[in-house]
mmCIF file of N, CA and C in Angstrom:
data_model
loop_
_atom_site.group_PDB
_atom_site.id
_atom_site.type_symbol
_atom_site.label_atom_id
_atom_site.label_comp_id
_atom_site.label_asym_id
_atom_site.label_seq_id
_atom_site.Cartn_x
_atom_site.Cartn_y
_atom_site.Cartn_z
ATOM 1 N N UNK A 1 -67.167 33.139 39.732
ATOM 2 C CA UNK A 1 -68.247 31.815 39.215
ATOM 3 C C UNK A 1 -69.641 32.600 39.735
ATOM 4 N N UNK A 2 -70.789 32.153 39.931
ATOM 5 C CA UNK A 2 -71.672 32.751 41.050
ATOM 6 C C UNK A 2 -71.988 31.117 41.066
ATOM 7 N N UNK A 3 -72.945 30.684 42.693
ATOM 8 C CA UNK A 3 -73.175 29.675 43.150
ATOM 9 C C UNK A 3 -74.936 29.877 42.100
ATOM 10 N N UNK A 4 -75.296 27.628 41.637
ATOM 11 C CA UNK A 4 -76.298 27.779 41.172
ATOM 12 C C UNK A 4 -77.185 27.359 42.629
ATOM 13 N N UNK A 5 -78.665 27.728 42.194
ATOM 14 C CA UNK A 5 -79.503 27.176 43.283
ATOM 15 C C UNK A 5 -79.940 25.905 43.463
ATOM 16 N N UNK A 6 -79.881 25.181 44.102
ATOM 17 C CA UNK A 6 -80.619 23.585 44.325
ATOM 18 C C UNK A 6 -81.251 23.480 43.458
ATOM 19 N N UNK A 7 -82.253 24.117 43.457
ATOM 20 C CA UNK A 7 -83.653 23.935 42.094
ATOM 21 C C UNK A 7 -82.780 24.231 40.974
ATOM 22 N N UNK A 8 -82.656 24.692 40.371
ATOM 23 C CA UNK A 8 -81.047 24.686 39.098
ATOM 24 C C UNK A 8 -80.356 23.771 39.089
ATOM 25 N N UNK A 9 -79.551 23.239 39.959
ATOM 26 C CA UNK A 9 -78.675 21.573 39.691
ATOM 27 C C UNK A 9 -79.930 20.807 39.748
ATOM 28 N N UNK A 10 -80.510 20.761 40.094
ATOM 29 C CA UNK A 10 -81.497 19.369 40.270
ATOM 30 C C UNK A 10 -82.151 19.528 38.631
ATOM 31 N N UNK A 11 -82.397 20.153 38.348
ATOM 32 C CA UNK A 11 -83.069 20.526 36.862
ATOM 33 C C UNK A 11 -81.647 20.395 35.621
ATOM 34 N N UNK A 12 -80.332 20.018 36.312
ATOM 35 C CA UNK A 12 -79.169 20.020 35.012
ATOM 36 C C UNK A 12 -78.824 18.701 34.800
ATOM 37 N N UNK A 13 -78.677 18.474 36.462
ATOM 38 C CA UNK A 13 -78.822 17.017 36.489
ATOM 39 C C UNK A 13 -80.209 15.690 36.114
ATOM 40 N N UNK A 14 -80.966 16.548 36.288
ATOM 41 C CA UNK A 14 -82.166 15.440 35.766
ATOM 42 C C UNK A 14 -81.879 15.164 34.139
ATOM 43 N N UNK A 15 -82.023 16.802 33.236
ATOM 44 C CA UNK A 15 -81.236 16.821 32.015
ATOM 45 C C UNK A 15 -80.284 15.958 31.625
ATOM 46 N N UNK A 16 -78.989 16.130 32.201
ATOM 47 C CA UNK A 16 -77.735 14.776 32.396
ATOM 48 C C UNK A 16 -78.145 12.959 31.637
ATOM 49 N N UNK A 17 -78.963 12.996 32.603
ATOM 50 C CA UNK A 17 -78.985 12.313 32.950
ATOM 51 C C UNK A 17 -79.865 11.505 31.194
ATOM 52 N N UNK A 18 -80.344 12.120 30.513
ATOM 53 C CA UNK A 18 -80.543 11.598 29.573
ATOM 54 C C UNK A 18 -80.211 12.031 28.935
ATOM 55 N N UNK A 19 -78.763 13.251 28.429
ATOM 56 C CA UNK A 19 -77.923 13.192 27.364
ATOM 57 C C UNK A 19 -76.500 13.211 27.569
ATOM 58 N N UNK A 20 -75.597 12.687 25.934
ATOM 59 C CA UNK A 20 -74.228 12.460 25.740
ATOM 60 C C UNK A 20 -73.465 13.584 27.099
ATOM 61 N N UNK A 21 -72.858 13.495 27.488
ATOM 62 C CA UNK A 21 -71.364 14.840 27.781
ATOM 63 C C UNK A 21 -70.293 14.021 27.047
ATOM 64 N N UNK A 22 -69.103 14.964 26.437
ATOM 65 C CA UNK A 22 -67.812 14.750 26.809
ATOM 66 C C UNK A 22 -66.707 15.547 27.204
ATOM 67 N N UNK A 23 -65.903 15.662 27.205
ATOM 68 C CA UNK A 23 -65.092 17.328 27.826
ATOM 69 C C UNK A 23 -64.253 17.241 27.121
ATOM 70 N N UNK A 24 -63.524 18.790 27.486
ATOM 71 C CA UNK A 24 -62.701 18.849 25.633
ATOM 72 C C UNK A 24 -61.356 17.904 25.088
ATOM 73 N N UNK A 25 -61.157 17.466 25.976
ATOM 74 C CA UNK A 25 -59.940 16.496 25.097
ATOM 75 C C UNK A 25 -60.476 15.751 24.723
ATOM 76 N N UNK A 26 -62.357 15.351 24.959
ATOM 77 C CA UNK A 26 -62.628 14.029 23.889
ATOM 78 C C UNK A 26 -63.285 15.159 22.713
ATOM 79 N N UNK A 27 -63.949 16.713 22.324
ATOM 80 C CA UNK A 27 -64.161 16.672 21.829
ATOM 81 C C UNK A 27 -63.368 17.413 20.344
ATOM 82 N N UNK A 28 -62.042 17.482 20.872
ATOM 83 C CA UNK A 28 -61.062 17.816 20.255
ATOM 84 C C UNK A 28 -60.573 16.578 19.290
ATOM 85 N N UNK A 29 -60.223 15.749 20.550
ATOM 86 C CA UNK A 29 -60.326 14.579 19.066
ATOM 87 C C UNK A 29 -61.184 14.697 18.515
ATOM 88 N N UNK A 30 -62.527 14.166 18.896
ATOM 89 C CA UNK A 30 -63.704 13.986 17.744
ATOM 90 C C UNK A 30 -63.328 14.952 16.749
ATOM 91 N N UNK A 31 -63.176 15.856 16.911
ATOM 92 C CA UNK A 31 -62.886 16.738 15.792
ATOM 93 C C UNK A 31 -62.010 17.101 14.671
ATOM 94 N N UNK A 32 -61.139 16.306 15.405
ATOM 95 C CA UNK A 32 -60.118 15.759 14.110
ATOM 96 C C UNK A 32 -60.594 14.839 13.362
ATOM 97 N N UNK A 33 -61.131 13.651 13.928
ATOM 98 C CA UNK A 33 -61.441 12.801 12.751
ATOM 99 C C UNK A 33 -62.677 13.101 12.494
ATOM 100 N N UNK A 34 -63.424 14.277 12.959
ATOM 101 C CA UNK A 34 -65.010 13.723 11.999
ATOM 102 C C UNK A 34 -64.363 15.795 12.088
ATOM 103 N N UNK A 35 -65.003 16.118 11.004
ATOM 104 C CA UNK A 35 -64.763 17.181 10.378
ATOM 105 C C UNK A 35 -66.278 17.456 10.290
ATOM 106 N N UNK A 36 -67.114 16.643 10.481
ATOM 107 C CA UNK A 36 -69.111 17.791 10.534
ATOM 108 C C UNK A 36 -69.616 18.008 11.734
ATOM 109 N N UNK A 37 -68.368 17.737 12.779
ATOM 110 C CA UNK A 37 -68.977 17.953 13.701
ATOM 111 C C UNK A 37 -69.109 19.345 13.651
ATOM 112 N N UNK A 38 -70.891 20.210 13.990
ATOM 113 C CA UNK A 38 -70.422 21.293 14.495
ATOM 114 C C UNK A 38 -71.012 21.856 15.967
ATOM 115 N N UNK A 39 -69.548 22.783 16.225
ATOM 116 C CA UNK A 39 -69.682 23.501 17.719
ATOM 117 C C UNK A 39 -70.610 24.350 17.567
ATOM 118 N N UNK A 40 -71.834 24.013 18.961
ATOM 119 C CA UNK A 40 -72.738 25.781 18.955
ATOM 120 C C UNK A 40 -72.334 26.490 20.331
ATOM 121 N N UNK A 41 -72.722 27.575 20.729
ATOM 122 C CA UNK A 41 -72.382 27.874 21.715
ATOM 123 C C UNK A 41 -73.362 28.895 22.115
ATOM 124 N N UNK A 42 -74.044 28.133 23.196
ATOM 125 C CA UNK A 42 -75.445 28.536 23.368
ATOM 126 C C UNK A 42 -75.629 29.968 24.732
ATOM 127 N N UNK A 43 -74.682 30.500 24.718
ATOM 128 C CA UNK A 43 -74.444 31.403 25.450
ATOM 129 C C UNK A 43 -74.797 32.967 25.342
ATOM 130 N N UNK A 44 -75.305 33.684 25.962
ATOM 131 C CA UNK A 44 -75.771 34.777 26.007
ATOM 132 C C UNK A 44 -75.331 35.982 24.845
ATOM 133 N N UNK A 45 -75.505 36.589 23.846
ATOM 134 C CA UNK A 45 -74.995 37.623 23.301
ATOM 135 C C UNK A 45 -73.989 37.924 22.783
ATOM 136 N N UNK A 46 -73.567 38.925 24.616
ATOM 137 C CA UNK A 46 -72.745 39.943 24.927
ATOM 138 C C UNK A 46 -71.573 38.715 25.199
ATOM 139 N N UNK A 47 -71.768 37.246 25.565
ATOM 140 C CA UNK A 47 -70.966 36.375 26.924
ATOM 141 C C UNK A 47 -70.125 36.473 25.253
ATOM 142 N N UNK A 48 -70.785 35.573 23.495
ATOM 143 C CA UNK A 48 -70.251 34.958 22.860
ATOM 144 C C UNK A 48 -69.455 36.790 21.647
ATOM 145 N N UNK A 49 -69.735 37.850 21.615
ATOM 146 C CA UNK A 49 -69.354 38.980 21.091
ATOM 147 C C UNK A 49 -67.276 38.748 22.024
ATOM 148 N N UNK A 50 -67.705 38.790 23.011
ATOM 149 C CA UNK A 50 -66.716 38.953 24.353
ATOM 150 C C UNK A 50 -65.594 37.762 23.527
ATOM 151 N N UNK A 51 -65.732 36.674 22.792
ATOM 152 C CA UNK A 51 -65.256 35.325 22.838
ATOM 153 C C UNK A 51 -65.683 34.062 22.855
ATOM 154 N N UNK A 52 -65.391 33.061 22.027
ATOM 155 C CA UNK A 52 -65.475 31.846 21.619
ATOM 156 C C UNK A 52 -65.462 31.364 21.616
ATOM 157 N N UNK A 53 -65.581 29.829 20.969
ATOM 158 C CA UNK A 53 -64.317 29.218 20.536
ATOM 159 C C UNK A 53 -64.219 28.802 18.892
ATOM 160 N N UNK A 54 -63.288 28.419 17.988
ATOM 161 C CA UNK A 54 -63.047 28.660 16.579
ATOM 162 C C UNK A 54 -64.276 27.663 16.625
ATOM 163 N N UNK A 55 -64.756 28.417 15.813
ATOM 164 C CA UNK A 55 -65.456 27.483 14.146
ATOM 165 C C UNK A 55 -66.979 27.628 15.143
ATOM 166 N N UNK A 56 -66.962 28.296 16.319
ATOM 167 C CA UNK A 56 -68.248 27.887 17.026
ATOM 168 C C UNK A 56 -69.658 28.999 16.294
ATOM 169 N N UNK A 57 -70.909 28.490 16.264
ATOM 170 C CA UNK A 57 -72.179 28.677 16.078
ATOM 171 C C UNK A 57 -72.635 29.393 16.681
ATOM 172 N N UNK A 58 -73.300 30.333 16.606
ATOM 173 C CA UNK A 58 -73.463 30.600 17.680
ATOM 174 C C UNK A 58 -75.481 30.642 18.363
ATOM 175 N N UNK A 59 -75.809 29.728 18.546
ATOM 176 C CA UNK A 59 -77.335 29.659 18.803
ATOM 177 C C UNK A 59 -77.039 29.630 20.061
ATOM 178 N N UNK A 60 -77.736 31.378 20.677
ATOM 179 C CA UNK A 60 -77.825 31.448 22.037
ATOM 180 C C UNK A 60 -79.061 30.319 22.874
ATOM 181 N N UNK A 61 -79.442 30.055 23.800
ATOM 182 C CA UNK A 61 -80.626 29.516 25.076
ATOM 183 C C UNK A 61 -81.628 30.039 24.784
ATOM 184 N N UNK A 62 -82.151 31.137 24.358
ATOM 185 C CA UNK A 62 -83.090 31.301 24.794
ATOM 186 C C UNK A 62 -83.535 31.766 23.780
ATOM 187 N N UNK A 63 -83.788 31.356 22.789
ATOM 188 C CA UNK A 63 -83.728 30.927 20.795
ATOM 189 C C UNK A 63 -83.358 29.929 20.039
ATOM 190 N N UNK A 64 -82.358 28.929 21.494
ATOM 191 C CA UNK A 64 -81.868 27.832 20.298
ATOM 192 C C UNK A 64 -82.986 27.019 19.551
ATOM 193 N N UNK A 65 -84.058 26.736 20.363
ATOM 194 C CA UNK A 65 -85.222 25.476 20.322
ATOM 195 C C UNK A 65 -85.366 26.044 19.374
ATOM 196 N N UNK A 66 -86.446 27.265 18.820
ATOM 197 C CA UNK A 66 -86.966 28.403 18.450
ATOM 198 C C UNK A 66 -86.125 28.661 16.198
ATOM 199 N N UNK A 67 -85.303 28.727 16.385
ATOM 200 C CA UNK A 67 -83.836 28.596 15.140
ATOM 201 C C UNK A 67 -83.251 28.030 14.694
ATOM 202 N N UNK A 68 -83.438 26.228 15.706
ATOM 203 C CA UNK A 68 -82.444 25.078 15.381
ATOM 204 C C UNK A 68 -82.736 24.213 14.016
ATOM 205 N N UNK A 69 -83.626 24.063 13.779
ATOM 206 C CA UNK A 69 -84.604 24.072 12.517
ATOM 207 C C UNK A 69 -84.437 24.336 11.067
ATOM 208 N N UNK A 70 -85.010 25.645 11.289
ATOM 209 C CA UNK A 70 -84.294 26.286 9.966
ATOM 210 C C UNK A 70 -82.521 26.760 9.947
ATOM 211 N N UNK A 71 -81.812 26.470 10.977
ATOM 212 C CA UNK A 71 -79.924 26.514 10.623
ATOM 213 C C UNK A 71 -79.708 25.095 10.235
ATOM 214 N N UNK A 72 -79.852 23.364 10.993
ATOM 215 C CA UNK A 72 -80.398 22.925 11.120
ATOM 216 C C UNK A 72 -81.548 21.435 10.540
ATOM 217 N N UNK A 73 -81.482 21.602 9.490
ATOM 218 C CA UNK A 73 -82.787 20.622 9.773
ATOM 219 C C UNK A 73 -83.011 18.719 9.606
ATOM 220 N N UNK A 74 -81.913 19.057 9.355
ATOM 221 C CA UNK A 74 -80.787 17.417 9.507
ATOM 222 C C UNK A 74 -81.131 17.470 11.230
ATOM 223 N N UNK A 75 -82.596 16.138 11.325
ATOM 224 C CA UNK A 75 -82.139 15.886 13.225
ATOM 225 C C UNK A 75 -80.804 14.995 12.548
ATOM 226 N N UNK A 76 -80.120 14.386 11.507
ATOM 227 C CA UNK A 76 -79.034 13.303 12.005
ATOM 228 C C UNK A 76 -77.641 14.553 12.189
ATOM 229 N N UNK A 77 -78.212 16.129 12.535
ATOM 230 C CA UNK A 77 -76.741 16.240 12.418
ATOM 231 C C UNK A 77 -76.251 16.466 14.024
ATOM 232 N N UNK A 78 -74.423 16.479 13.743
ATOM 233 C CA UNK A 78 -73.643 16.270 15.046
ATOM 234 C C UNK A 78 -73.459 17.067 14.960
ATOM 235 N N UNK A 79 -73.776 17.641 16.709
ATOM 236 C CA UNK A 79 -73.747 19.009 17.421
ATOM 237 C C UNK A 79 -73.107 19.331 18.470
ATOM 238 N N UNK A 80 -72.519 19.866 19.049
ATOM 239 C CA UNK A 80 -72.221 19.521 20.801
ATOM 240 C C UNK A 80 -71.658 21.041 20.995
ATOM 241 N N UNK A 81 -73.037 21.399 22.039
ATOM 242 C CA UNK A 81 -73.453 22.069 22.733
ATOM 243 C C UNK A 81 -71.769 23.010 23.686
ATOM 244 N N UNK A 82 -72.247 24.410 23.855
ATOM 245 C CA UNK A 82 -71.284 24.252 25.516
ATOM 246 C C UNK A 82 -71.629 25.761 25.550
ATOM 247 N N UNK A 83 -71.340 26.099 26.978
ATOM 248 C CA UNK A 83 -71.618 27.242 27.361
ATOM 249 C C UNK A 83 -70.660 27.829 27.796
ATOM 250 N N UNK A 84 -70.831 27.989 28.968
ATOM 251 C CA UNK A 84 -69.741 28.872 30.402
ATOM 252 C C UNK A 84 -69.337 27.484 31.053
ATOM 253 N N UNK A 85 -69.882 26.727 31.536
ATOM 254 C CA UNK A 85 -69.607 26.288 32.542
ATOM 255 C C UNK A 85 -70.285 23.911 31.909
ATOM 256 N N UNK A 86 -71.312 24.034 31.563
ATOM 257 C CA UNK A 86 -71.959 23.457 30.589
ATOM 258 C C UNK A 86 -73.412 22.573 31.310
ATOM 259 N N UNK A 87 -74.015 23.982 31.994
ATOM 260 C CA UNK A 87 -74.919 23.615 32.433
ATOM 261 C C UNK A 87 -76.474 24.234 31.266
ATOM 262 N N UNK A 88 -76.040 25.301 31.352
ATOM 263 C CA UNK A 88 -77.262 25.617 29.647
ATOM 264 C C UNK A 88 -77.233 25.167 29.007
ATOM 265 N N UNK A 89 -75.942 24.535 28.457
ATOM 266 C CA UNK A 89 -75.404 23.750 27.478
ATOM 267 C C UNK A 89 -76.895 22.451 27.087
ATOM 268 N N UNK A 90 -75.984 21.689 28.326
ATOM 269 C CA UNK A 90 -76.667 20.363 28.637
ATOM 270 C C UNK A 90 -77.888 20.636 28.886
ATOM 271 N N UNK A 91 -78.906 21.459 29.665
ATOM 272 C CA UNK A 91 -80.801 22.048 29.222
ATOM 273 C C UNK A 91 -81.028 21.961 27.734
ATOM 274 N N UNK A 92 -80.536 23.123 27.025
ATOM 275 C CA UNK A 92 -80.262 22.995 25.433
ATOM 276 C C UNK A 92 -80.297 21.409 25.001
ATOM 277 N N UNK A 93 -79.231 20.765 25.048
ATOM 278 C CA UNK A 93 -79.086 19.565 24.802
ATOM 279 C C UNK A 93 -80.830 18.149 24.618
ATOM 280 N N UNK A 94 -81.232 18.377 25.786
ATOM 281 C CA UNK A 94 -81.747 17.945 26.215
ATOM 282 C C UNK A 94 -82.925 18.507 25.539
ATOM 283 N N UNK A 95 -83.194 19.921 25.501
ATOM 284 C CA UNK A 95 -84.262 19.599 24.533
ATOM 285 C C UNK A 95 -84.448 19.696 23.321
ATOM 286 N N UNK A 96 -83.162 19.608 22.418
ATOM 287 C CA UNK A 96 -83.402 19.897 20.825
ATOM 288 C C UNK A 96 -82.975 17.243 21.266
ATOM 289 N N UNK A 97 -83.158 16.940 21.997
ATOM 290 C CA UNK A 97 -82.853 15.827 22.270
ATOM 291 C C UNK A 97 -84.840 15.509 21.269
ATOM 292 N N UNK A 98 -85.427 16.311 22.535
ATOM 293 C CA UNK A 98 -86.877 16.125 22.504
ATOM 294 C C UNK A 98 -87.636 15.921 21.303
ATOM 295 N N UNK A 99 -86.466 17.165 20.912
ATOM 296 C CA UNK A 99 -87.042 17.735 19.323
ATOM 297 C C UNK A 99 -86.619 17.325 18.183
ATOM 298 N N UNK A 100 -86.270 15.768 18.891
ATOM 299 C CA UNK A 100 -85.781 14.413 17.879
ATOM 300 C C UNK A 100 -84.442 14.308 16.660
ATOM 301 N N UNK A 101 -83.424 16.098 17.720
ATOM 302 C CA UNK A 101 -82.744 16.226 16.901
ATOM 303 C C UNK A 101 -80.908 14.682 18.275
ATOM 304 N N UNK A 102 -80.888 13.780 17.254
ATOM 305 C CA UNK A 102 -80.309 12.500 17.759
ATOM 306 C C UNK A 102 -79.248 11.751 17.996
ATOM 307 N N UNK A 103 -78.113 13.240 17.135
ATOM 308 C CA UNK A 103 -76.232 13.218 17.604
ATOM 309 C C UNK A 103 -76.131 14.853 18.579
ATOM 310 N N UNK A 104 -76.099 14.910 19.519
ATOM 311 C CA UNK A 104 -77.016 15.972 20.586
ATOM 312 C C UNK A 104 -75.878 15.734 21.684
ATOM 313 N N UNK A 105 -74.243 16.406 21.847
ATOM 314 C CA UNK A 105 -73.389 15.653 22.989
ATOM 315 C C UNK A 105 -73.526 17.247 23.902
ATOM 316 N N UNK A 106 -73.308 17.093 24.701
ATOM 317 C CA UNK A 106 -72.926 18.990 25.846
ATOM 318 C C UNK A 106 -71.593 18.659 26.367
ATOM 319 N N UNK A 107 -70.498 20.073 25.874
ATOM 320 C CA UNK A 107 -69.412 19.818 26.693
ATOM 321 C C UNK A 107 -68.791 20.157 27.875
ATOM 322 N N UNK A 108 -68.664 19.498 28.530
ATOM 323 C CA UNK A 108 -69.238 19.657 29.675
ATOM 324 C C UNK A 108 -67.273 20.687 30.277
ATOM 325 N N UNK A 109 -67.713 21.529 31.213
ATOM 326 C CA UNK A 109 -66.632 22.670 31.633
ATOM 327 C C UNK A 109 -66.329 23.926 30.911
ATOM 328 N N UNK A 110 -67.472 23.602 29.373
ATOM 329 C CA UNK A 110 -67.127 24.589 28.404
ATOM 330 C C UNK A 110 -66.193 26.177 28.909
ATOM 331 N N UNK A 111 -66.713 27.314 28.386
ATOM 332 C CA UNK A 111 -66.221 27.813 28.163
ATOM 333 C C UNK A 111 -65.007 28.109 29.011
ATOM 334 N N UNK A 112 -65.651 28.436 30.282
ATOM 335 C CA UNK A 112 -64.506 28.484 31.185
ATOM 336 C C UNK A 112 -62.935 27.555 31.060
ATOM 337 N N UNK A 113 -63.730 25.980 30.956
ATOM 338 C CA UNK A 113 -62.253 25.303 31.304
ATOM 339 C C UNK A 113 -61.601 24.841 30.416
ATOM 340 N N UNK A 114 -62.254 25.363 27.866
ATOM 341 C CA UNK A 114 -61.115 26.297 27.385
ATOM 342 C C UNK A 114 -60.309 27.367 27.202
ATOM 343 N N UNK A 115 -61.013 28.387 27.733
ATOM 344 C CA UNK A 115 -60.014 29.083 28.580
ATOM 345 C C UNK A 115 -58.994 28.619 30.129
ATOM 346 N N UNK A 116 -59.259 27.189 30.708
ATOM 347 C CA UNK A 116 -57.947 27.250 31.405
ATOM 348 C C UNK A 116 -57.181 26.658 31.426
ATOM 349 N N UNK A 117 -57.666 25.558 29.987
ATOM 350 C CA UNK A 117 -56.955 24.796 29.630
ATOM 351 C C UNK A 117 -55.723 26.258 28.127
ATOM 352 N N UNK A 118 -56.613 26.459 28.524
ATOM 353 C CA UNK A 118 -54.938 28.181 26.851
ATOM 354 C C UNK A 118 -55.176 27.499 25.874
ATOM 355 N N UNK A 119 -56.387 27.190 25.421
ATOM 356 C CA UNK A 119 -57.134 27.191 24.492
ATOM 357 C C UNK A 119 -57.315 27.993 23.383
ATOM 358 N N UNK A 120 -56.885 28.128 22.238
ATOM 359 C CA UNK A 120 -57.933 29.504 21.635
ATOM 360 C C UNK A 120 -58.321 29.906 21.435
ATOM 361 N N UNK A 121 -59.109 30.971 21.561
ATOM 362 C CA UNK A 121 -60.577 31.746 20.943
ATOM 363 C C UNK A 121 -60.481 32.234 19.685
ATOM 364 N N UNK A 122 -61.686 32.579 19.254
ATOM 365 C CA UNK A 122 -62.434 33.284 18.187
ATOM 366 C C UNK A 122 -62.367 34.720 19.080
ATOM 367 N N UNK A 123 -62.441 36.128 18.422
ATOM 368 C CA UNK A 123 -63.085 36.956 18.968
ATOM 369 C C UNK A 123 -64.209 37.810 17.230
#
């Protein structure tokens, strides 16, 4: 894992002050209770193709703001975003909230923590 710059961490921390975050265990409990949750992978296309969380949809960080309304026009859609570690998805969650999405959650730990828990992947 590469270390992130102080300016990037400050940007992410600022976004995190406005968004809801959950850990993977909480996501799994929520998904069990609410089948309408949409899991969104915001990583790069090559990361997605190498493996992703089961039942996730792909909307990369570079295009999610442009494409989200076509894919999920209802601003009440329950979205859980993840990336490699929870940084890019925090920024994306903040932007989606600014666009009017009201039920956006960031999955802290992201893909790396999911893998460390030996949870299943789709390819």
